[in-house]
Every structure is written in C-alpha cells, then in structure tokens.
Amino acid sequence: PGLVIDSNTISNVYYYGINYIYYFNGAKVRYNNISTTSTSAYYGLYYFYCSGNTQPIEFIGNRISGFYGYGTLIYYPYGTATNRSVIRNNIITYNGTSTSYYQLFCGYSTYTDVINNTAVNAGGASSSTSYCPGYIYFSSYTGSRADNNLFANYSGGPVMYCYFYGCYSQDCDYNNLYS
C-alpha cells in the first residue's frame, strides 16, 4: 500500500513531528501519538501530494498535540467516488502561549472524507481566519466532505474556515463548533 506509519509514539519533537510525506501514493498514517512541549515545534504532520487516484490516503486515529503552526497540514488528498481518501477520528490540540495557526488543515481534496475529528486551540487569541482549529479548503475539486467534526477555539476568534468554489458535490455539515 505504499508508505505506512502505524502505532508509533513520537515525543519531545523540536520542529516537525512527521515531516514532508511527499508523493507517496496511498500513504497511511494511523494510530500515532505525536507530541511536543517545544515552543519551536511547528508541524505535527506535513502531508503533501500523497495520493494517486488509485491509492487514496488514510489518516486515522492519530493524536497530535503541542504544535503552534499546523497540528496537521494535508494538501491534495485524492480519492475516487468508490475509493475515497479518509481523514478520520484524529485528535489535534494546542495549549501553548503562542497564537496557533491551524490544528487541522485540509486543502485541495478530491473525494476525501474529513469526518469525526477533534481539533482544539487553547493558545493565544486572534480574530483572523489564519488562526482557527479547522481549515477546510475544498476549492473547485470534487466530492469531498467535512462532517461530524468537533472544532473548538478556547482562545476566542474563528473556529472553522470552510471554502467552497462552485458546487461540485462537496459537503460540510453536522460539525460541532465552539468559540
């Protein structure tokens, strides 16, 4: 199935937890615990161009905490109508003193399910959409959904940014939002 990172504990991270998974078709990152107390820790997971249409990604059951930049940055996850990419059942939190950008960032997806995740910011406050726990950018790609997620911003400010361009069978529904 390509790259598999499963059931690891990665702690005391200085800057990147899992860095730059790039052009691995069908990468699977499952059931990992990635954490830091470093004030320099920027990315918990950096996932970029990781799926061909025949091998979608799986990002399932991970716990990521302490990263002030991006708890999770996932760009271009691709699937098909019958073989979807999945970002599911992850818990991503930040409880530091800095302003945190995004806990769960998913951009430019095709046939991807972003479902049942928890993303929480309890760091520094900001009113900009550049600082929110859930950032879902579907653009003009097809068939993705962000449903049944919990996004909470205990620092005040925006909770979720969901961008759609056009109407291409995309869905963002039944999310629980708190600020």
Coordinates of C-alpha atoms in Angstrom, one line a residue, residues 6-7 20-21 28 38 53 55 60 63 66-67 75-76 81 83 101 104 115 120 123 126 129 132 134 148 155 157:
D6 CA 1.4 3.0 12.3
S7 CA 1.1 2.9 16.1
Y20 CA 7.0 16.1 4.5
I21 CA 5.3 12.9 3.4
K28 CA -1.3 5.6 5.5
S38 CA 8.9 22.8 22.5
N53 CA -6.4 8.2 -7.7
Q55 CA -4.4 4.7 -3.8
I60 CA -6.9 7.7 11.0
R63 CA -3.3 12.1 18.5
G66 CA 1.5 21.0 21.1
F67 CA 2.4 22.3 17.6
Y75 CA -2.6 19.1 0.9
Y76 CA -4.1 17.4 -2.2
A81 CA -16.0 8.1 -5.8
N83 CA -12.2 4.5 -3.2
Y101 CA -2.4 28.8 13.0
L104 CA -6.5 20.5 11.1
I115 CA -15.0 13.1 9.4
V120 CA -8.9 22.3 19.6
G123 CA -3.4 29.0 22.7
S126 CA -6.6 36.0 17.2
T129 CA -9.2 33.2 9.8
C132 CA -8.6 28.6 13.6
G134 CA -10.5 23.7 11.4
N148 CA -19.3 15.4 12.2
S155 CA -8.9 31.5 22.8
G157 CA -11.9 34.0 17.4

